[in-house]
mmCIF file with all atom_site columns, C-alpha atoms in Angstrom:
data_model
loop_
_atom_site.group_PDB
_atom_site.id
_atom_site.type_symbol
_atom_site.label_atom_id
_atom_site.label_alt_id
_atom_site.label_comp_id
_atom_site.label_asym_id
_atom_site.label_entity_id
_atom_site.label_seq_id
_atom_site.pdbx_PDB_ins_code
_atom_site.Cartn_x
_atom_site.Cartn_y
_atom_site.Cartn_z
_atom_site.occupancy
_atom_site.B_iso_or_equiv
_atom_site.pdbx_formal_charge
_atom_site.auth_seq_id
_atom_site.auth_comp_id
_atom_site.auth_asym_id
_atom_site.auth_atom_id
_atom_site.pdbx_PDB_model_num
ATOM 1   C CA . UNK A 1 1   ? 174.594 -194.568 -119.576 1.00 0.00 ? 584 UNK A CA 1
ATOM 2   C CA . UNK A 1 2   ? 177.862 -192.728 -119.544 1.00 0.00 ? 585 UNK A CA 1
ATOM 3   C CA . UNK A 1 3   ? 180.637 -193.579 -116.307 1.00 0.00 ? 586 UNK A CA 1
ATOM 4   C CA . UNK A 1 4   ? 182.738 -190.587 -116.174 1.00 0.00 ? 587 UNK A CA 1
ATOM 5   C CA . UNK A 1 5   ? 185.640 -191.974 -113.952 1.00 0.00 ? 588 UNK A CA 1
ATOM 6   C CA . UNK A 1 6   ? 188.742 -190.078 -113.945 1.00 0.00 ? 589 UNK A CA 1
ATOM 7   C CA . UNK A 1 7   ? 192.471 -191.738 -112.654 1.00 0.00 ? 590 UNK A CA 1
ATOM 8   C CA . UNK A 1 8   ? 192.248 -193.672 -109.341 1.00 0.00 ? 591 UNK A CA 1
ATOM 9   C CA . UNK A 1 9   ? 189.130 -195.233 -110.204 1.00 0.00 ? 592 UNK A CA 1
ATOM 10  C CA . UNK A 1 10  ? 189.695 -196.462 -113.836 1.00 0.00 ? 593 UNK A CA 1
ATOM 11  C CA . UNK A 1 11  ? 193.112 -197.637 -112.809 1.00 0.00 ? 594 UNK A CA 1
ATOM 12  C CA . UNK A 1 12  ? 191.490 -199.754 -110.120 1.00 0.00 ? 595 UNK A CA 1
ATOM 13  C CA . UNK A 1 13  ? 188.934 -201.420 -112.852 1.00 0.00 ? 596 UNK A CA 1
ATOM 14  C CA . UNK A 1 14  ? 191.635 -201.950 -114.632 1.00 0.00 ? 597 UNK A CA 1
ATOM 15  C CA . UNK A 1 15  ? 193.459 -203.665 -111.912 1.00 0.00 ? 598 UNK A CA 1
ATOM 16  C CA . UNK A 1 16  ? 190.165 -205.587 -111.353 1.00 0.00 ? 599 UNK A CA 1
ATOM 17  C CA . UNK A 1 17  ? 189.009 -206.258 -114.699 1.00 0.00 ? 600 UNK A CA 1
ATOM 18  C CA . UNK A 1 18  ? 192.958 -207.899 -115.462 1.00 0.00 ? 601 UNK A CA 1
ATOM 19  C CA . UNK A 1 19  ? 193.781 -209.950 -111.522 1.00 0.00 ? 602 UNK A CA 1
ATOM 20  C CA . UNK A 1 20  ? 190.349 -210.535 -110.840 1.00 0.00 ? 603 UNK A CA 1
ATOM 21  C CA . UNK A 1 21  ? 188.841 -212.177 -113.676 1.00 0.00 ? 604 UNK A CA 1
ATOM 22  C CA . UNK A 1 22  ? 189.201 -216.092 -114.205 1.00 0.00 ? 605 UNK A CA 1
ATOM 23  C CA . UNK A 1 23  ? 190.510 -215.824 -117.500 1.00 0.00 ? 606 UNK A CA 1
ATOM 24  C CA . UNK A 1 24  ? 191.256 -219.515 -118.227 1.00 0.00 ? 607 UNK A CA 1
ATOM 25  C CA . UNK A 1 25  ? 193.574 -220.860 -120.917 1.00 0.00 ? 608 UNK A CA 1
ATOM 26  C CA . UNK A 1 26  ? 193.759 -218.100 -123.634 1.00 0.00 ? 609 UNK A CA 1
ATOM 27  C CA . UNK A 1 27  ? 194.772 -218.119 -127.308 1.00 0.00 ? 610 UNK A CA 1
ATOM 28  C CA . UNK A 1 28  ? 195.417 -214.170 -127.135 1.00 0.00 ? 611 UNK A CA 1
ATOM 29  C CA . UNK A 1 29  ? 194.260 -211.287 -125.390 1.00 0.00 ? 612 UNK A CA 1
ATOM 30  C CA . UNK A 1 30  ? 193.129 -207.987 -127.158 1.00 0.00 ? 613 UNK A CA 1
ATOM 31  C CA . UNK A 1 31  ? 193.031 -204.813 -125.356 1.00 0.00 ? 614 UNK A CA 1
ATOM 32  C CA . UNK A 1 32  ? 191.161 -202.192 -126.917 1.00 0.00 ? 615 UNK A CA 1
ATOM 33  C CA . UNK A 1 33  ? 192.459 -198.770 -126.042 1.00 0.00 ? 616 UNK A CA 1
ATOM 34  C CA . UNK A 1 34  ? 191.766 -195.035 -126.701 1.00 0.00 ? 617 UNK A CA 1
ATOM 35  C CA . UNK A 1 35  ? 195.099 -193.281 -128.586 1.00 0.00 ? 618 UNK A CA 1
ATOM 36  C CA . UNK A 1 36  ? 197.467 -191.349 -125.799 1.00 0.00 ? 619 UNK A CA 1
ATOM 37  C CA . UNK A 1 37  ? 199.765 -192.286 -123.656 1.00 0.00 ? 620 UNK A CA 1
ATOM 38  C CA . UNK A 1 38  ? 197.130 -191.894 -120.092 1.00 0.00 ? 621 UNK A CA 1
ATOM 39  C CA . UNK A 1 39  ? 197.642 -193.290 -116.503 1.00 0.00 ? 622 UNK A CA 1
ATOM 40  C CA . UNK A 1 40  ? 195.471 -196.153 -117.932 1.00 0.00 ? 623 UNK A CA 1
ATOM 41  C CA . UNK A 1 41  ? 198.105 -196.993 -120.495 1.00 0.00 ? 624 UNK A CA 1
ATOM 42  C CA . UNK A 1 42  ? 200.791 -197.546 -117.913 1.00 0.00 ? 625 UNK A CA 1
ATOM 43  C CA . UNK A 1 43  ? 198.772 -199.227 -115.685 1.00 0.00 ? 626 UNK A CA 1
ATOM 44  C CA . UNK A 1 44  ? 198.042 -201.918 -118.815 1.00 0.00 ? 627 UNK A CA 1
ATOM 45  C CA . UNK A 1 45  ? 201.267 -202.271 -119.315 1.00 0.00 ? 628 UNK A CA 1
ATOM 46  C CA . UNK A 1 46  ? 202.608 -202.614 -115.734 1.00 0.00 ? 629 UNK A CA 1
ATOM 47  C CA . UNK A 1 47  ? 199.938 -205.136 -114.782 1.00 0.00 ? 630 UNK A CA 1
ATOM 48  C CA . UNK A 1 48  ? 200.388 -207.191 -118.554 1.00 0.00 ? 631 UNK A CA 1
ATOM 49  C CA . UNK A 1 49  ? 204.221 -207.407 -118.234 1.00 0.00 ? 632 UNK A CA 1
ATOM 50  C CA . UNK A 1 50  ? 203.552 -209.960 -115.392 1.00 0.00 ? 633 UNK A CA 1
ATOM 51  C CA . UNK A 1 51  ? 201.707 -211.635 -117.978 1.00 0.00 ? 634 UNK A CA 1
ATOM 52  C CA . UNK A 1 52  ? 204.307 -212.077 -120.417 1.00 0.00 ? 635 UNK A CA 1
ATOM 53  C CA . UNK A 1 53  ? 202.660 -210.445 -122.796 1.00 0.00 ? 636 UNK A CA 1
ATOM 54  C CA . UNK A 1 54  ? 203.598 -210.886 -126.779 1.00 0.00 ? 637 UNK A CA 1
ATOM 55  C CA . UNK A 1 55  ? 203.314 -206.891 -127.416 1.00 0.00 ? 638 UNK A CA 1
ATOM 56  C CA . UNK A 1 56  ? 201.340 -203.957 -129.084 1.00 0.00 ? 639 UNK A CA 1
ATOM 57  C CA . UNK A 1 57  ? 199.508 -203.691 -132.042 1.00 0.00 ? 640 UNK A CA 1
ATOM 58  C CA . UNK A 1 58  ? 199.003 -199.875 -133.159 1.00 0.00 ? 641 UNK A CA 1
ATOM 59  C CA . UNK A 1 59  ? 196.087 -198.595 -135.015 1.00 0.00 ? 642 UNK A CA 1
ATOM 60  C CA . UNK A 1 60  ? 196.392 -195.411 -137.097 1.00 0.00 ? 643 UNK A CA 1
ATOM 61  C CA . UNK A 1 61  ? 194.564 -194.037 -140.185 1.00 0.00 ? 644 UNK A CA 1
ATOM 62  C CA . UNK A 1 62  ? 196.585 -192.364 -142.997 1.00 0.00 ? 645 UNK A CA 1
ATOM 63  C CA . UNK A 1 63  ? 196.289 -188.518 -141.850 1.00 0.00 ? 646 UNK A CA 1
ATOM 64  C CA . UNK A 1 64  ? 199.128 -186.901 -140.274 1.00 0.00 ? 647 UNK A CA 1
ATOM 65  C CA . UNK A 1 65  ? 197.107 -186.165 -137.212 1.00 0.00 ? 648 UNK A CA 1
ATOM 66  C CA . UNK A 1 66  ? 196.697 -189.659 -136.165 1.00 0.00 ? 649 UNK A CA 1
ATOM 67  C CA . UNK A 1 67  ? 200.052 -190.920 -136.976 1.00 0.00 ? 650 UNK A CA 1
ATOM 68  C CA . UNK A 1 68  ? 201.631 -188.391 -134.619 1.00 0.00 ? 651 UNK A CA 1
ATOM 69  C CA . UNK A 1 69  ? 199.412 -190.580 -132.150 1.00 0.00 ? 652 UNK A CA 1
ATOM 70  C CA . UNK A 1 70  ? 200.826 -193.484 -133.438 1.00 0.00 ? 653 UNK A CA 1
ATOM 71  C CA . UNK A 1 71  ? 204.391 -192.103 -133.066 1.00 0.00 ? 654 UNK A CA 1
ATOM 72  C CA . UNK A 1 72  ? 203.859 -191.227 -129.327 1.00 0.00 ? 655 UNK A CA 1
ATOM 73  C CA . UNK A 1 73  ? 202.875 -194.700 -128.936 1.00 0.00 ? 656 UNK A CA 1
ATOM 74  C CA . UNK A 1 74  ? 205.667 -196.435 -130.603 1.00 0.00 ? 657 UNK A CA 1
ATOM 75  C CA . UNK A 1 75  ? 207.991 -194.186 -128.396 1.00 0.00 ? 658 UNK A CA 1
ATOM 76  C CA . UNK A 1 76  ? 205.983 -194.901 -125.211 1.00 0.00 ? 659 UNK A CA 1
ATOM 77  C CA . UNK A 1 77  ? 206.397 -198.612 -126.075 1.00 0.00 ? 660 UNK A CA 1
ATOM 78  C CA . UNK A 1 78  ? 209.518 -198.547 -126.467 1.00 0.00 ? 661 UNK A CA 1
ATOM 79  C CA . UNK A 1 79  ? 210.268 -196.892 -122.853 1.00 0.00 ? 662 UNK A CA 1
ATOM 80  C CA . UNK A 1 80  ? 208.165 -199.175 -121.573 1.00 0.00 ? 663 UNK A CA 1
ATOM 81  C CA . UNK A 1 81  ? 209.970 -202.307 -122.882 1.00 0.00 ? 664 UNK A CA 1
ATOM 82  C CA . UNK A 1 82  ? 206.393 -203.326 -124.694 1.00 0.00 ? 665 UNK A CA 1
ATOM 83  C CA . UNK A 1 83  ? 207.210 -205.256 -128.224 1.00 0.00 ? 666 UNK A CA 1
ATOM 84  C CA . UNK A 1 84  ? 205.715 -203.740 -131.373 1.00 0.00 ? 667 UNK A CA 1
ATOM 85  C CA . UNK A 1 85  ? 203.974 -206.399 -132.871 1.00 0.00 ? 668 UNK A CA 1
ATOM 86  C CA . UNK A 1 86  ? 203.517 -203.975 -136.082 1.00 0.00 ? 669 UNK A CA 1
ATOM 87  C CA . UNK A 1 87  ? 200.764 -201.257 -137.361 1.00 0.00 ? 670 UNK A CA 1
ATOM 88  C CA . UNK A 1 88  ? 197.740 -201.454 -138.842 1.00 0.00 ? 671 UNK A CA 1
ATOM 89  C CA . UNK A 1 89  ? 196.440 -198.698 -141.309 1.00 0.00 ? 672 UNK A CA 1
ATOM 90  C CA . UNK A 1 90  ? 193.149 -198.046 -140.936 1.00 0.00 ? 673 UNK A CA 1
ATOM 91  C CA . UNK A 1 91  ? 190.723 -196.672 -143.590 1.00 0.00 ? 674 UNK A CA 1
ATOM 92  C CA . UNK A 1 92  ? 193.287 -196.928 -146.284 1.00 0.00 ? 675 UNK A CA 1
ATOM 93  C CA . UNK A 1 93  ? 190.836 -196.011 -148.894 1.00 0.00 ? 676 UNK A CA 1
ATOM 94  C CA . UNK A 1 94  ? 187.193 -196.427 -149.821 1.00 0.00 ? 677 UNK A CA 1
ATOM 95  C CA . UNK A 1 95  ? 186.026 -199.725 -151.815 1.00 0.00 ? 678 UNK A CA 1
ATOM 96  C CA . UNK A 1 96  ? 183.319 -198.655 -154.217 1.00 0.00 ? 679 UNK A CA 1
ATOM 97  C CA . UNK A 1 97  ? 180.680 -201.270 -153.227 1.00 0.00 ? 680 UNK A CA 1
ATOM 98  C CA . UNK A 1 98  ? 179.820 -201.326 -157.566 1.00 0.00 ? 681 UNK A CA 1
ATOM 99  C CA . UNK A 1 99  ? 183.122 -201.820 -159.000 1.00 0.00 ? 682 UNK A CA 1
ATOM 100 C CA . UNK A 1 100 ? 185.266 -203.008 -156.072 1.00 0.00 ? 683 UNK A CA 1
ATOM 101 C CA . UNK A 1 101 ? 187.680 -200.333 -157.177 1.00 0.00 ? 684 UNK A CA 1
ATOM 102 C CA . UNK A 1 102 ? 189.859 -198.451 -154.075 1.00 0.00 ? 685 UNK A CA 1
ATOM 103 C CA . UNK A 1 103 ? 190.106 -194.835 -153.682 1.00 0.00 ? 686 UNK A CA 1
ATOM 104 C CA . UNK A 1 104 ? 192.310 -193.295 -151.247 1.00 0.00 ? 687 UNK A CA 1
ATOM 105 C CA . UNK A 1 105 ? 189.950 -190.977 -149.392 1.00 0.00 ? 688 UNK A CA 1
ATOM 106 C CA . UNK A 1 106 ? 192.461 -189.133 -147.268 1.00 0.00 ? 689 UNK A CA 1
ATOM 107 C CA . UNK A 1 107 ? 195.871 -187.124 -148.112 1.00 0.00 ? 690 UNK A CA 1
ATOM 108 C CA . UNK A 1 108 ? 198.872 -188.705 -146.961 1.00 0.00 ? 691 UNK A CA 1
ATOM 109 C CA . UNK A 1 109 ? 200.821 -185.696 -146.558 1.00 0.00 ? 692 UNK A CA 1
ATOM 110 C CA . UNK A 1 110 ? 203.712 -187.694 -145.120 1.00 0.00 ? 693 UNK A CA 1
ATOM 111 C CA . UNK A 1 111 ? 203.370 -191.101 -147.284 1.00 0.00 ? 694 UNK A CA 1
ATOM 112 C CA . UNK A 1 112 ? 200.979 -192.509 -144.454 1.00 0.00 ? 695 UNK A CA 1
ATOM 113 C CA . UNK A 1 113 ? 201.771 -195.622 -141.789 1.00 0.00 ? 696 UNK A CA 1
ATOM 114 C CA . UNK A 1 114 ? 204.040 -197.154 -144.425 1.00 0.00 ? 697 UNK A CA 1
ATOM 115 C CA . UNK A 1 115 ? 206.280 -194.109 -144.541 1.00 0.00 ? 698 UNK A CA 1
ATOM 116 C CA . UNK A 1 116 ? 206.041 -194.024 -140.663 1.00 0.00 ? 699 UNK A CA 1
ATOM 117 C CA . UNK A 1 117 ? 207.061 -197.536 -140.159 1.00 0.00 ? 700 UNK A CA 1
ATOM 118 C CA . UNK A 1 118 ? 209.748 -197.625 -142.478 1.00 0.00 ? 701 UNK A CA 1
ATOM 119 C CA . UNK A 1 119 ? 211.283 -194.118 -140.963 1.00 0.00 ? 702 UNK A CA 1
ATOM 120 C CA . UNK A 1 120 ? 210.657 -195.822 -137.185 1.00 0.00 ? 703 UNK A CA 1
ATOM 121 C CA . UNK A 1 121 ? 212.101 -199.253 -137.887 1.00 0.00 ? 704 UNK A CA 1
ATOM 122 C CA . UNK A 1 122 ? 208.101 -200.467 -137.337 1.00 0.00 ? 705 UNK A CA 1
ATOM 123 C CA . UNK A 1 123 ? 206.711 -203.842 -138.909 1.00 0.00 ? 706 UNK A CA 1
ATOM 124 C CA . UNK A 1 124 ? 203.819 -202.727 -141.037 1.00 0.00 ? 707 UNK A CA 1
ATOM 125 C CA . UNK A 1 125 ? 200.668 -205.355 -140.840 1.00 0.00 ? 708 UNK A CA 1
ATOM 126 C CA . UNK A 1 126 ? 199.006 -203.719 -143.828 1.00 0.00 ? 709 UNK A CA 1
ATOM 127 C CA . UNK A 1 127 ? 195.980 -201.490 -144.807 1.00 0.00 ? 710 UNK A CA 1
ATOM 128 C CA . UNK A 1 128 ? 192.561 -202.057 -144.040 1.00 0.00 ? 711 UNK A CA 1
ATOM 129 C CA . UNK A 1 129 ? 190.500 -199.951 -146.531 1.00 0.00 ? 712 UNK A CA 1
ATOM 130 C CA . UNK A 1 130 ? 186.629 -198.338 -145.812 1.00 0.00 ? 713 UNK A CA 1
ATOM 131 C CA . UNK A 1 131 ? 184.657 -201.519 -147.387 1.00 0.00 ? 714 UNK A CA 1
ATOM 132 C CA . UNK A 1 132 ? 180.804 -201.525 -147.301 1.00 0.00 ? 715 UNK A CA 1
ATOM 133 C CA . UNK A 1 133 ? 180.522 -205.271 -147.536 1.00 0.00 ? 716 UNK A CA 1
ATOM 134 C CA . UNK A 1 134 ? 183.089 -205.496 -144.369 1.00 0.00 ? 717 UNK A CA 1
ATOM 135 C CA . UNK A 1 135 ? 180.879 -203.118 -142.492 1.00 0.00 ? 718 UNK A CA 1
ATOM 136 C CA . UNK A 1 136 ? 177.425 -204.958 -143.564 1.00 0.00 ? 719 UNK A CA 1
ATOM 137 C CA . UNK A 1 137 ? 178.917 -208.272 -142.549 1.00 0.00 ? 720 UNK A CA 1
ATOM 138 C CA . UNK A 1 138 ? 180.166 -206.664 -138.887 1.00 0.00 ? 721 UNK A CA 1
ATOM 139 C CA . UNK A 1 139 ? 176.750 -205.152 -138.216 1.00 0.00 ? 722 UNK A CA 1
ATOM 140 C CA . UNK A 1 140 ? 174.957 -208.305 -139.162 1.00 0.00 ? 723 UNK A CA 1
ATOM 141 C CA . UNK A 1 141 ? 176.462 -210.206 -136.952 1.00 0.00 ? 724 UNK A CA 1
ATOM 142 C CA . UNK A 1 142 ? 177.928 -212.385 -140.059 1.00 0.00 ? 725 UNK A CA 1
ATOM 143 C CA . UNK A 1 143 ? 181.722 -213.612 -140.715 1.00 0.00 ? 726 UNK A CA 1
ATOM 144 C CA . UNK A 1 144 ? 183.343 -211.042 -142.742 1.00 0.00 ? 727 UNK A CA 1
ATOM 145 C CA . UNK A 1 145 ? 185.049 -214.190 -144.562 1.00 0.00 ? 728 UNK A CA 1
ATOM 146 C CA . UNK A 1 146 ? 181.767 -215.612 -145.659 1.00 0.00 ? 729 UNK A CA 1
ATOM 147 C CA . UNK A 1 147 ? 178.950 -213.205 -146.614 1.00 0.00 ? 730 UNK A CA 1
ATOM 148 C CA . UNK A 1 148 ? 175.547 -214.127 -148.145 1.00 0.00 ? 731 UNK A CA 1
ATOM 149 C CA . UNK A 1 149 ? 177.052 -217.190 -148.772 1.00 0.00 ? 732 UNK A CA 1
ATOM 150 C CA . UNK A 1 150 ? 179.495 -216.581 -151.023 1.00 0.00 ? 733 UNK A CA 1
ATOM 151 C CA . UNK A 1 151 ? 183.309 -217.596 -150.757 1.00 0.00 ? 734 UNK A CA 1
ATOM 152 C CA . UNK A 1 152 ? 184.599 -214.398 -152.428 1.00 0.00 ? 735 UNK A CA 1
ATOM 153 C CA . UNK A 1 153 ? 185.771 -212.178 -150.129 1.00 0.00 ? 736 UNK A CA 1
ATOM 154 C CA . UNK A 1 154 ? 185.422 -208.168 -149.810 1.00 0.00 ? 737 UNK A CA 1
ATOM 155 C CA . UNK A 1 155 ? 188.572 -206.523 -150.501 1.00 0.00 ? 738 UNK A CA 1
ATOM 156 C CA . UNK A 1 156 ? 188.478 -205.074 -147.126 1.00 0.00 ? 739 UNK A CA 1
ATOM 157 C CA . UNK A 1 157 ? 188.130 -208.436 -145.707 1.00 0.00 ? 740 UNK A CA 1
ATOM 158 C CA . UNK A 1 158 ? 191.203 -209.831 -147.690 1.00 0.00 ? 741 UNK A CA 1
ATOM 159 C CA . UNK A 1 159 ? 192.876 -206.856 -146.353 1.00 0.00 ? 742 UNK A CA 1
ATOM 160 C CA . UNK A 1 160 ? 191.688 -207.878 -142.916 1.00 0.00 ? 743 UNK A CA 1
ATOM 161 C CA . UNK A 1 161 ? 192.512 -211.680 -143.044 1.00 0.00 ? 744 UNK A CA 1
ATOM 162 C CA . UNK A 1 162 ? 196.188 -210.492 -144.681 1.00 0.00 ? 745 UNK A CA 1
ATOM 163 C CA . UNK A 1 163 ? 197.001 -208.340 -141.644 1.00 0.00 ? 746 UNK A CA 1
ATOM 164 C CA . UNK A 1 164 ? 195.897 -211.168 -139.434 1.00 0.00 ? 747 UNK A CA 1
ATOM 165 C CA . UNK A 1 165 ? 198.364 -213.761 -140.953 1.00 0.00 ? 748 UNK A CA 1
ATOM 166 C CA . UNK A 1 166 ? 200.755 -211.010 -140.601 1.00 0.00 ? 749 UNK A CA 1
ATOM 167 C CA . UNK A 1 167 ? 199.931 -210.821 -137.002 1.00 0.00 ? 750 UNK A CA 1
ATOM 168 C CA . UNK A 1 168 ? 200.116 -214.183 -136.486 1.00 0.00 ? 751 UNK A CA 1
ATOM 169 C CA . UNK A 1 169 ? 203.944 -214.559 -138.172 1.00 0.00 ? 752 UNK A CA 1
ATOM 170 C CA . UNK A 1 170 ? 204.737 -211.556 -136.180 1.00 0.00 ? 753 UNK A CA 1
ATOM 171 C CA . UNK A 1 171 ? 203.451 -212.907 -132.939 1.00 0.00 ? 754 UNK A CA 1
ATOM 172 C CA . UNK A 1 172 ? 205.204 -216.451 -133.639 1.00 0.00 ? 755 UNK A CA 1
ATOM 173 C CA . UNK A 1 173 ? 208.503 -214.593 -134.917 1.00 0.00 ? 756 UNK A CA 1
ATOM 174 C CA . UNK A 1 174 ? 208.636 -212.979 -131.499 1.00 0.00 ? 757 UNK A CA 1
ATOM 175 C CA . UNK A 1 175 ? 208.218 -216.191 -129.370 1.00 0.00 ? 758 UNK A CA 1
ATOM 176 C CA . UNK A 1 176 ? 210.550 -217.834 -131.123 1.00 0.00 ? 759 UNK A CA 1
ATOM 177 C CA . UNK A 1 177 ? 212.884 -215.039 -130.450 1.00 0.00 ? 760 UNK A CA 1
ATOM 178 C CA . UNK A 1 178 ? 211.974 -214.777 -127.467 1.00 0.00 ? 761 UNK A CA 1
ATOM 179 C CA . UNK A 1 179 ? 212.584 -218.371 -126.013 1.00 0.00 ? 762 UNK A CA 1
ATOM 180 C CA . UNK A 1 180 ? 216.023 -218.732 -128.322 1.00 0.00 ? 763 UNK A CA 1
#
């Protein structure tokens, strides 16, 4: 069933969700969030800055729409003091589940979330393309690194595990940083 909560209230399971739970000793902590700039975002931020917390990864996909999103959030971040770990292009093409060959799908009218990052001063993760074996290994329940067995991966899989070494190097570039 839908909860339709509006301010107050989701701020407050917020609140609950991040002080009240016995987390333990984490590796990392990923906070999955709806695009905007909301009460909710600021209360994330407020509550994870007394966590110390590494920074923001930023989702977009290549069409202008979304990476005006993106842009709002890079500039929110940056009021807010939150790092930018980098972005992450989402559906960056369509792998034909025959040939393995990528097609762009969309238009990017203004060179996409490479463009954006360069033009922002942004790290770029990389592009994470529409892959049928990706999504067939996610709904199954089955590592994306190892499906049916084999030890080829999916192109959008060796996207994914690329972006997530970038992550990684990002994350440890920042500590170091941080604690020089």
């Amino acid at each position: 069933d839908a909860i339709i909560w509006r301010g107050v209230r989701k701020t407050s399971l917020i609140t609950q969700f991040l002080r009240d739970v016995i987390w333990g000793e984490l590796d990392y902590l990923v906070v999955d969030s709806p695009p905007g700039t909301s009460d909710e975002h600021i209360s994330l931020v407020q509550l994870l800055k007394s966590a110390d917390i590494d920074g923001a990864v930023l989702i977009t996909t290549p069409q202008e729409v979304s990476l005006m999103d993106v842009r709002k959030e890079i500039d929110f971040c940056r009021k807010s003091n939150t790092p930018i770990l980098g972005v992450v292009e989402n559906m960056s093409g369509f792998v034909c589940p025959n040939c393995s060959h990528c097609t762009d799908m969309f238009f990017k009218s203004t060179g996409g979330a490479v463009s954006m990052c360069q033009e922002l001063n942004v790290p770029f993760l990389g592009s994470i393309p529409l892959d049928p074996g990706l999504s067939r290994a996610c709904e199954q329940g089955q590592s994306i690194f190892d499906f049916a067995g084999t030890k080829l991966m999916s192109p959008g899989a060796e996207a994914l595990a690329n972006v997530v070494w970038r992550l990684l190097q990002s994350i440890h570039q920042f500590r170091t940083t941080k604690t020089a």
